[in-house]
Coordinates of C-alpha atoms and ligand atoms in Angstrom, one line a residue:
M1 CA 113.5 111.8 130.0
E2 CA 110.5 111.9 132.2
H3 CA 111.4 115.4 134.2
R4 CA 111.7 116.8 130.6
I5 CA 108.3 115.6 129.8
A6 CA 106.9 117.0 132.9
N7 CA 108.5 120.4 132.3
S8 CA 107.8 120.9 128.7
L9 CA 104.6 119.1 127.4
K10 CA 101.6 120.6 126.0
I11 CA 99.2 118.1 124.9
L12 CA 97.2 119.2 122.0
T13 CA 93.7 117.6 121.8
E14 CA 92.7 117.2 118.0
A15 CA 93.2 113.7 116.6
D16 CA 94.2 114.1 113.2
K17 CA 95.1 110.5 112.6
E18 CA 96.2 109.6 109.0
A19 CA 93.2 107.8 107.5
C20 CA 93.7 104.6 106.0
E21 CA 91.5 105.0 102.7
T22 CA 92.4 108.5 101.9
V23 CA 91.4 109.9 98.5
K24 CA 93.8 112.1 96.2
I25 CA 93.2 113.6 93.0
T26 CA 95.4 114.4 90.1
E27 CA 97.2 117.6 89.6
N28 CA 96.9 120.0 86.7
E29 CA 99.1 119.3 83.8
P30 CA 100.1 122.0 81.2
L31 CA 97.5 121.4 78.2
T32 CA 98.2 121.7 74.6
N33 CA 95.1 120.6 72.9
K34 CA 95.3 117.3 74.8
K35 CA 92.3 115.4 76.0
R36 CA 91.9 115.7 80.0
L37 CA 92.0 112.7 82.5
F38 CA 90.8 112.8 86.0
I39 CA 91.8 110.1 88.4
E40 CA 90.8 109.4 91.8
S41 CA 92.9 106.9 93.7
Y42 CA 91.1 104.7 96.9
G43 CA 93.0 102.3 99.1
C44 CA 96.5 101.6 100.0
Q45 CA 99.7 103.1 98.6
M46 CA 99.9 100.4 95.6
N47 CA 96.7 102.0 94.3
F48 CA 98.3 105.7 94.4
S49 CA 101.3 103.9 92.9
D50 CA 99.4 102.4 90.1
S51 CA 97.5 105.5 89.3
E52 CA 100.8 107.3 88.4
I53 CA 101.4 104.1 85.9
V54 CA 97.8 104.7 84.6
A55 CA 98.3 108.4 83.8
S56 CA 102.0 107.7 82.3
V57 CA 100.0 105.0 80.0
M58 CA 97.4 107.6 79.0
R59 CA 99.9 110.7 78.4
D60 CA 101.5 108.3 75.9
A61 CA 97.8 108.1 74.4
G62 CA 97.4 111.7 74.5
Y63 CA 95.8 112.7 77.9
A64 CA 97.0 115.3 80.2
T65 CA 95.7 115.1 83.8
T66 CA 93.4 117.4 85.2
S67 CA 92.3 118.3 89.0
D68 CA 88.9 119.6 87.9
V69 CA 86.2 116.7 87.3
N70 CA 84.0 118.8 85.1
D71 CA 86.8 119.6 83.0
A72 CA 87.8 115.9 82.3
D73 CA 87.0 113.9 79.1
L74 CA 87.8 110.8 81.0
I75 CA 87.3 110.1 84.5
F76 CA 89.1 107.3 86.6
L77 CA 88.3 106.0 89.9
N78 CA 90.9 103.9 91.1
T79 CA 89.2 101.4 93.6
C80 CA 89.7 99.5 96.7
A81 CA 87.5 96.5 97.6
I82 CA 89.2 95.8 101.2
R83 CA 86.2 96.3 103.3
D84 CA 82.6 96.9 102.4
N85 CA 82.9 100.5 103.3
A86 CA 85.6 101.3 100.7
E87 CA 83.3 100.1 98.0
Q88 CA 80.3 102.0 99.3
K89 CA 82.6 105.2 99.1
V90 CA 83.1 104.6 95.4
R91 CA 79.5 103.8 94.8
N92 CA 78.4 107.0 96.4
R93 CA 81.1 108.8 94.2
L94 CA 79.5 107.3 91.3
V95 CA 76.0 108.9 92.1
H96 CA 77.7 112.4 91.9
L97 CA 79.7 111.9 88.8
N98 CA 76.5 110.8 87.3
F99 CA 75.4 114.6 87.4
V100 CA 79.1 115.4 86.0
K101 CA 78.3 113.3 83.1
K102 CA 74.9 114.8 82.5
K103 CA 76.4 118.0 82.0
K104 CA 79.2 116.6 79.7
P105 CA 77.6 113.4 77.9
G106 CA 80.9 112.9 76.0
A107 CA 82.9 112.1 79.1
L108 CA 83.9 108.5 79.9
I109 CA 83.9 106.9 83.3
G110 CA 86.3 104.1 84.1
I111 CA 86.4 101.8 87.4
L112 CA 90.0 100.7 87.6
G113 CA 91.7 98.7 90.6
C114 CA 90.5 96.4 93.2
M115 CA 87.0 96.5 92.9
A116 CA 87.0 96.4 89.3
E117 CA 88.7 93.2 89.6
R118 CA 86.4 91.7 92.2
L119 CA 83.1 92.8 90.4
K120 CA 84.0 92.4 86.7
A121 CA 81.8 92.9 84.4
Q122 CA 79.1 92.9 87.0
L123 CA 80.0 96.5 87.7
L124 CA 78.7 97.6 84.3
E125 CA 75.2 96.1 85.0
E126 CA 75.2 97.4 88.8
E127 CA 76.4 101.0 87.7
Q128 CA 75.0 101.8 84.3
M129 CA 76.9 104.9 83.8
V130 CA 80.2 103.0 84.0
D131 CA 82.1 102.8 80.3
I132 CA 85.5 101.1 81.3
V133 CA 86.3 98.3 83.7
T134 CA 90.0 97.3 84.3
G135 CA 91.8 95.2 86.6
P136 CA 95.2 96.2 88.1
D137 CA 97.5 94.1 85.8
A138 CA 95.5 95.4 82.6
Y139 CA 96.7 98.9 82.5
R140 CA 98.8 98.8 79.3
D141 CA 95.5 98.0 77.6
L142 CA 93.6 101.4 78.8
P143 CA 93.9 103.2 75.6
R144 CA 92.3 100.4 73.4
L145 CA 89.5 100.0 76.1
V146 CA 89.1 104.2 76.0
S147 CA 89.0 103.7 72.2
E148 CA 86.5 101.0 72.2
A149 CA 84.3 102.9 74.8
E150 CA 84.3 105.9 72.6
T151 CA 82.7 104.0 70.1
G152 CA 80.0 103.2 72.5
Q153 CA 81.0 99.6 73.5
K154 CA 82.0 98.9 77.2
G155 CA 85.7 98.1 77.5
V156 CA 86.6 95.5 80.2
N157 CA 89.9 93.9 80.7
V158 CA 90.4 92.2 84.2
F159 CA 92.9 89.8 83.2
L160 CA 95.4 88.9 85.9
S161 CA 99.0 88.5 84.9
R162 CA 101.7 86.5 86.5
E163 CA 104.6 88.7 84.9
E164 CA 103.4 91.9 84.5
T165 CA 105.5 94.6 86.9
Y166 CA 105.0 97.8 84.8
A167 CA 108.8 97.7 85.4
D168 CA 109.4 99.7 82.1
I169 CA 106.9 102.5 82.5
A170 CA 108.1 105.8 84.1
P171 CA 105.5 106.7 86.8
V172 CA 103.9 110.3 86.3
R173 CA 104.4 111.7 89.8
L174 CA 100.7 112.5 90.7
N175 CA 101.1 111.9 94.4
S176 CA 104.3 113.7 95.0
N177 CA 105.2 116.9 97.0
G178 CA 108.8 116.5 94.9
V179 CA 110.5 115.1 98.2
T180 CA 108.9 111.5 98.6
A181 CA 107.9 109.1 96.0
L182 CA 106.5 105.6 95.9
V183 CA 108.3 103.1 94.1
S184 CA 106.6 99.4 93.5
I185 CA 109.0 96.6 93.8
M186 CA 106.4 93.8 93.5
R187 CA 102.8 93.2 92.7
G188 CA 99.9 90.6 93.9
C189 CA 100.0 88.2 97.1
D190 CA 100.4 84.6 97.6
N191 CA 99.2 84.5 101.1
M192 CA 95.9 83.6 101.7
C193 CA 94.8 85.3 104.6
S194 CA 91.4 84.1 105.5
F195 CA 89.6 87.5 105.6
C196 CA 91.4 89.2 102.8
V197 CA 90.4 89.9 99.1
V198 CA 93.9 91.1 97.9
P199 CA 94.9 87.9 96.6
F200 CA 91.9 87.7 94.4
T201 CA 92.1 91.3 93.2
R202 CA 95.8 91.7 92.8
G203 CA 96.7 87.7 91.8
R204 CA 99.9 86.2 92.3
E205 CA 103.0 87.6 93.9
R206 CA 105.6 88.6 91.3
S207 CA 108.6 90.7 92.0
R208 CA 110.2 93.5 89.8
D209 CA 113.5 93.4 88.1
P210 CA 116.0 95.0 91.0
F211 CA 118.2 97.0 88.5
S212 CA 114.9 98.8 87.3
I213 CA 114.0 99.6 90.8
V214 CA 117.3 100.9 91.6
Q215 CA 117.5 102.9 88.5
E216 CA 114.1 104.5 89.1
A217 CA 115.5 105.3 92.9
Q218 CA 118.5 107.0 91.0
R219 CA 116.4 109.0 88.4
L220 CA 114.3 110.3 91.5
F221 CA 117.2 111.3 93.5
D222 CA 118.7 113.0 90.3
A223 CA 115.6 114.9 90.0
G224 CA 115.6 116.1 93.7
Y225 CA 113.9 113.5 95.6
K226 CA 115.0 112.8 99.2
E227 CA 112.6 109.6 99.9
V228 CA 111.6 106.6 98.4
T229 CA 109.1 103.9 99.7
L230 CA 109.4 100.7 98.4
L231 CA 105.9 98.9 97.9
G232 CA 104.6 95.7 97.9
Q233 CA 101.8 93.6 99.8
N234 CA 104.4 91.5 101.4
V235 CA 107.9 92.8 100.9
D236 CA 109.8 90.3 102.7
S237 CA 108.9 87.8 100.2
Y238 CA 110.7 89.9 97.4
K239 CA 113.0 87.5 95.3
W240 CA 114.7 88.1 92.2
N241 CA 116.4 84.8 90.6
S242 CA 117.6 83.5 94.0
E243 CA 120.2 86.4 94.1
V244 CA 118.5 89.2 95.4
N245 CA 116.0 88.9 98.6
F246 CA 114.7 91.9 100.0
A247 CA 117.7 92.8 102.6
R248 CA 119.9 92.6 99.4
L249 CA 117.5 95.0 97.4
L250 CA 117.2 97.5 100.3
E251 CA 120.6 97.4 100.4
M252 CA 121.2 98.3 96.8
V253 CA 118.4 101.1 97.0
A254 CA 120.1 102.7 100.0
K255 CA 123.4 102.7 98.3
V256 CA 121.8 105.2 95.7
S257 CA 122.8 108.0 97.8
P258 CA 123.3 108.5 101.7
E259 CA 121.0 111.6 101.3
L260 CA 117.9 109.2 99.8
R261 CA 115.9 108.0 102.8
V262 CA 114.5 104.3 101.9
R263 CA 111.1 103.4 103.3
F264 CA 109.1 100.1 102.9
S265 CA 105.6 98.5 103.3
T266 CA 104.5 96.1 103.9
S267 CA 106.3 93.4 106.0
H268 CA 104.7 90.3 106.9
P269 CA 105.6 89.0 110.6
K270 CA 106.3 85.4 109.2
D271 CA 108.5 86.6 106.3
I272 CA 110.8 89.5 108.1
T273 CA 114.2 88.2 108.8
D274 CA 117.1 89.2 110.9
E275 CA 119.0 89.6 108.0
V276 CA 116.7 92.6 106.9
L277 CA 117.0 94.0 110.4
Y278 CA 120.5 94.1 110.4
T279 CA 120.4 95.9 106.9
I280 CA 118.1 98.3 108.2
K281 CA 120.5 98.8 111.5
K282 CA 123.4 99.1 109.0
Y283 CA 122.4 102.0 106.8
D284 CA 121.6 105.2 108.4
N285 CA 119.2 106.2 105.4
I286 CA 117.1 103.2 105.9
C287 CA 114.8 104.6 108.0
K288 CA 114.3 102.9 111.5
Y289 CA 110.5 101.9 111.1
I290 CA 108.7 98.8 110.3
H291 CA 104.7 98.7 109.7
L292 CA 104.1 95.2 111.1
P293 CA 100.5 94.1 110.8
A294 CA 99.6 92.1 113.8
Q295 CA 95.8 91.3 112.9
H296 CA 95.2 90.0 116.1
G297 CA 96.7 89.0 119.5
N298 CA 95.1 85.9 120.0
S299 CA 96.8 82.6 118.6
R300 CA 93.7 80.4 117.7
V301 CA 92.2 83.5 116.0
L302 CA 95.4 84.1 114.2
D303 CA 95.1 80.4 113.1
L304 CA 91.6 81.2 111.7
M305 CA 92.7 84.2 109.9
N306 CA 95.6 81.9 108.4
R307 CA 98.4 84.3 109.3
T308 CA 100.4 81.2 109.5
Y309 CA 102.3 82.7 113.0
D310 CA 101.0 82.8 116.3
R311 CA 100.9 85.5 119.2
E312 CA 104.5 84.1 120.3
W313 CA 106.2 84.2 116.9
Y314 CA 104.7 87.7 116.6
L315 CA 106.2 89.0 120.0
E316 CA 109.7 87.4 119.1
R317 CA 109.7 89.5 116.0
I318 CA 109.1 92.2 118.0
D319 CA 111.9 91.6 120.2
S320 CA 114.1 91.0 117.7
I321 CA 113.4 94.6 116.1
R322 CA 114.0 95.8 119.4
R323 CA 117.3 93.9 120.1
I324 CA 118.6 94.4 116.7
I325 CA 117.7 97.9 115.4
G326 CA 117.0 99.5 119.0
E327 CA 114.0 100.5 121.1
D328 CA 113.5 103.7 119.5
C329 CA 112.3 102.0 116.2
G330 CA 109.1 103.0 115.1
I331 CA 106.6 99.9 115.0
S332 CA 103.1 100.6 113.5
H333 CA 100.5 97.7 113.2
D334 CA 97.1 96.5 111.8
M335 CA 94.6 95.1 113.7
I336 CA 91.0 93.6 113.3
A337 CA 88.3 93.9 115.9
G338 CA 85.3 91.3 115.8
F339 CA 86.7 88.8 113.5
C340 CA 84.6 85.2 113.0
T341 CA 84.2 83.7 116.5
E342 CA 86.2 86.1 118.5
T343 CA 85.6 85.9 122.1
E344 CA 85.9 88.6 125.0
E345 CA 89.3 86.9 126.2
E346 CA 90.6 86.7 122.9
H347 CA 89.7 90.5 122.3
Q348 CA 91.6 91.0 125.6
D349 CA 94.5 89.5 123.9
S350 CA 94.7 92.1 121.3
L351 CA 94.6 94.9 123.8
S352 CA 97.4 92.8 125.9
L353 CA 99.5 92.7 122.6
L354 CA 99.1 96.6 122.0
E355 CA 100.4 96.9 125.7
Y356 CA 103.1 94.7 125.2
V357 CA 104.7 95.9 122.0
R358 CA 103.7 99.6 122.7
F359 CA 103.2 100.3 118.9
D360 CA 103.8 103.9 117.9
F361 CA 100.4 104.0 115.8
G362 CA 98.3 101.6 114.0
Y363 CA 95.5 101.2 111.6
M364 CA 92.5 99.6 113.2
F365 CA 89.5 97.9 111.6
A366 CA 86.3 96.3 112.4
Y367 CA 86.0 92.9 110.5
S368 CA 84.1 93.1 107.4
E369 CA 83.2 90.0 105.6
R370 CA 84.3 89.9 101.8
P371 CA 82.5 87.4 99.5
G372 CA 84.8 84.9 98.1
T373 CA 87.4 84.7 100.9
L374 CA 88.3 81.7 103.0
A375 CA 86.3 83.2 106.0
A376 CA 83.2 84.0 104.1
K377 CA 83.1 80.6 102.9
K378 CA 84.1 78.7 106.2
F379 CA 83.1 80.9 109.1
A380 CA 79.8 82.7 110.2
D381 CA 80.4 86.3 110.3
D382 CA 78.8 86.1 113.9
I383 CA 79.8 89.1 115.9
S384 CA 77.3 91.8 115.9
P385 CA 78.1 95.1 114.4
E386 CA 77.8 96.5 118.0
V387 CA 80.0 94.3 119.5
K388 CA 82.7 94.7 116.8
Q389 CA 82.3 98.5 116.9
R390 CA 82.6 98.3 120.9
R391 CA 85.6 96.2 120.8
L392 CA 87.3 98.3 117.8
A393 CA 86.5 101.6 120.2
E394 CA 88.4 99.7 123.0
I395 CA 91.5 98.7 120.6
I396 CA 91.7 102.3 119.2
D397 CA 91.5 103.8 122.7
V398 CA 94.6 101.7 124.1
Q399 CA 96.5 102.6 121.0
Q400 CA 95.8 106.3 121.2
R401 CA 97.2 106.5 124.9
I402 CA 100.3 104.7 124.0
S403 CA 101.0 106.6 120.8
L404 CA 100.7 109.6 122.9
E405 CA 102.9 107.9 125.6
R406 CA 105.3 106.9 122.7
N407 CA 105.4 110.8 121.3
Q408 CA 105.9 112.0 124.6
R409 CA 109.2 110.3 125.1
L410 CA 110.5 112.4 122.1
I411 CA 109.9 115.7 123.8
G412 CA 113.3 117.3 124.7
T413 CA 115.0 115.2 122.1
V414 CA 116.5 116.6 118.8
Q415 CA 115.2 114.8 115.6
R416 CA 116.2 114.9 111.9
V417 CA 113.1 116.1 110.0
L418 CA 112.7 115.7 106.1
V419 CA 110.5 118.7 105.1
E420 CA 107.8 117.7 103.0
G421 CA 106.2 121.2 102.6
T422 CA 104.0 123.3 104.3
S423 CA 101.5 122.5 107.2
K424 CA 98.0 121.9 106.2
R425 CA 97.0 124.8 108.9
S426 CA 99.6 127.4 108.2
E427 CA 101.6 128.8 105.6
E428 CA 104.4 129.8 108.3
E429 CA 104.9 126.4 109.3
L430 CA 106.8 123.4 107.8
S431 CA 105.4 119.7 108.0
G432 CA 107.8 116.5 107.6
R433 CA 108.4 113.3 108.9
I434 CA 111.4 111.9 111.2
D435 CA 113.0 108.4 110.7
Q436 CA 110.4 106.5 112.8
N437 CA 107.7 108.0 110.4
K438 CA 106.2 110.5 113.0
R439 CA 104.9 113.7 111.6
V440 CA 106.4 117.0 112.8
I441 CA 105.4 120.5 112.4
F442 CA 107.9 123.7 113.2
P443 CA 107.9 127.0 112.2
K444 CA 109.3 127.7 108.5
E445 CA 112.0 130.3 109.2
H446 CA 114.4 130.1 106.4
F447 CA 113.7 126.3 105.6
K448 CA 112.2 124.7 102.6
K449 CA 110.7 121.8 100.8
G450 CA 113.4 118.8 100.8
D451 CA 115.6 120.2 103.7
Y452 CA 116.9 117.8 106.6
V453 CA 116.3 120.0 109.4
N454 CA 117.3 119.1 113.1
V455 CA 114.1 119.9 115.3
L456 CA 113.9 120.2 119.0
I457 CA 110.7 118.4 119.7
T458 CA 108.6 120.4 122.5
E459 CA 105.1 119.3 122.3
C460 CA 103.0 116.5 121.0
T461 CA 99.6 115.1 120.2
A462 CA 99.0 111.1 119.9
A463 CA 99.4 111.8 116.1
T464 CA 101.8 115.1 115.7
L465 CA 105.1 116.4 116.9
R466 CA 105.9 119.8 117.3
G467 CA 109.0 121.6 117.8
K468 CA 111.7 124.4 116.7
A469 CA 114.5 124.0 114.3
V470 CA 118.0 124.3 116.2
A471 CA 121.2 124.9 114.7
E472 CA 124.3 122.5 114.6
V473 CA 123.0 120.1 117.2
E474 CA 123.6 116.4 116.1
A475 CA 120.3 114.7 115.7
I476 CA 119.5 111.7 117.8
Ligands
SAH501 N1 99.4 93.2 103.0 C1 99.4 93.7 104.1 C2 97.8 94.4 104.2 C3 97.1 94.7 103.0 S1 95.2 95.2 103.5 C4 99.3 92.8 105.2 O1 99.6 91.6 105.0 O2 99.6 93.0 106.3 C5 95.5 96.3 104.8 C6 94.8 96.0 106.0 O3 93.4 96.1 105.8 C7 95.0 94.8 106.5 O4 96.3 94.6 107.4 C8 93.8 94.2 107.5 O5 94.1 94.8 108.7 C9 92.9 95.2 106.9 N2 91.8 94.0 106.4 C10 92.0 93.4 105.4 N3 90.6 92.6 105.1 C11 90.1 92.9 106.0 C12 88.7 92.7 106.2 N4 88.0 91.9 105.7 N5 88.1 93.4 107.3 C13 88.9 94.2 108.1 N6 90.0 94.6 107.8 C14 90.4 93.9 106.7
SF4_502 FE1 96.0 90.3 102.2 FE2 97.5 88.7 103.6 FE3 98.0 89.5 101.4 FE4 98.3 91.1 103.3 S1 99.4 89.0 103.3 S2 97.5 91.1 101.3 S3 96.5 90.5 104.5 S4 96.3 88.1 101.9
F3S503 FE1 92.4 98.2 98.7 FE2 93.5 96.6 96.3 FE3 95.0 98.0 98.4 S1 92.0 96.1 97.9 S2 94.1 98.0 100.2 S3 93.5 98.9 97.1 S4 95.3 96.2 97.2

């Protein structure tokens, strides 16, 4: 492999790593005297998936989605509360929306999602121009809350449910390219990681009926989709009536068609079983890629974080992934720098964990104290912003180098790419992903969205592979 790298490697310099907190707006739908809804989503894939449920509920109430905020009668921000800067982003956006509302006084603004759940009615006081506040389990109530707001009252519902999974609601595919789709399989989280606001914003964990999940995957496949991502905060604890666990669910979805790729996110190191790993190995269409957030490399800090595993346990799970699925299985992580009381030596343990595992990529964050969490109650946020940022930069540096090295290993190999559309930079190039979730850009030729194409990888950055389609070569 090494000589092929030396011959063909051309390192591209731009770092276009996917940002975790992305924003996506709604597409235009045909309008037939309908009212118009603009939704903007922040945060994780669960939120993007939820916005598709919201659009479906509001469509039934007579709203069509629009991508032009100035044109909207109703503006929803589906918000994230995971770190302080996620909330700041939304507050800044509200300042801009204030101007929009001045130009169109009848327009209503709703704050949905995790920030709505965290701040509840307090949001109405802090952000005077907000008309509606709705938590993640109350989206069926949105038409009523909107009607209430139309009469001048504020509409608030932040009730968290133990049952709601929106299983019967057919999502309006706002976030989709027609090839890949998000499918929620569970909601909430029963883990109490001490840094995390999610158990408070999304409530108790509950799993969705497996038959409704398989039916949704089948419908997507029948409509031409080629990939589904099964979503939950902790997919490995999926459970339906003691009969269907996550391994079984994966198998049921994989059997929809060998041409339908199956992805999933997020796995928790304490729960991912060998049974799940063997199921991934068994089905060619289950992607050989696992997002396994580590959060830290030191056992004392992991204990303070209440992650319920230690460094050895995490590394054993990594070894099992490599042993059962293979060395080439894509693995990514989340890592937090500067958690309460973290020492310099403990920070070094996070760096050494990255070196040991050699992750394909990672999402890395500076610790941000969240009010109400266990860590906020029990520990002082005692690492200065400068030290947090320096440690974070060190983590990112190591990961960038390893990501580049992991990508370089693929130069000279042929990979099967599912085409998702044209590349951002050129209409003449296509963009898609390989099994291990790495993005590949290659010349379009006669290929199109939704095709599986064998691509010879010829160059890479830490974030992206580039190559050229090859005919009749078996992908490896
Ligand atoms: N359910 C997933 C994580 C969801 S939140 C899991 O258990 O792994 C996504 C990521 O945000 C987390 O993995 C963590 O790395 C980061 N995160 C969560 N709370 C944070 C906080 N208070 N400060 C900084 N990063 C945080
Ligand atoms: Fe948060 Fe932990 Fe639940 Fe993930 S598993 S959502 S980090 S509490
Ligand atoms: Fe953010 Fe809520 Fe997801 S806090 S990360 S949108 S579960």
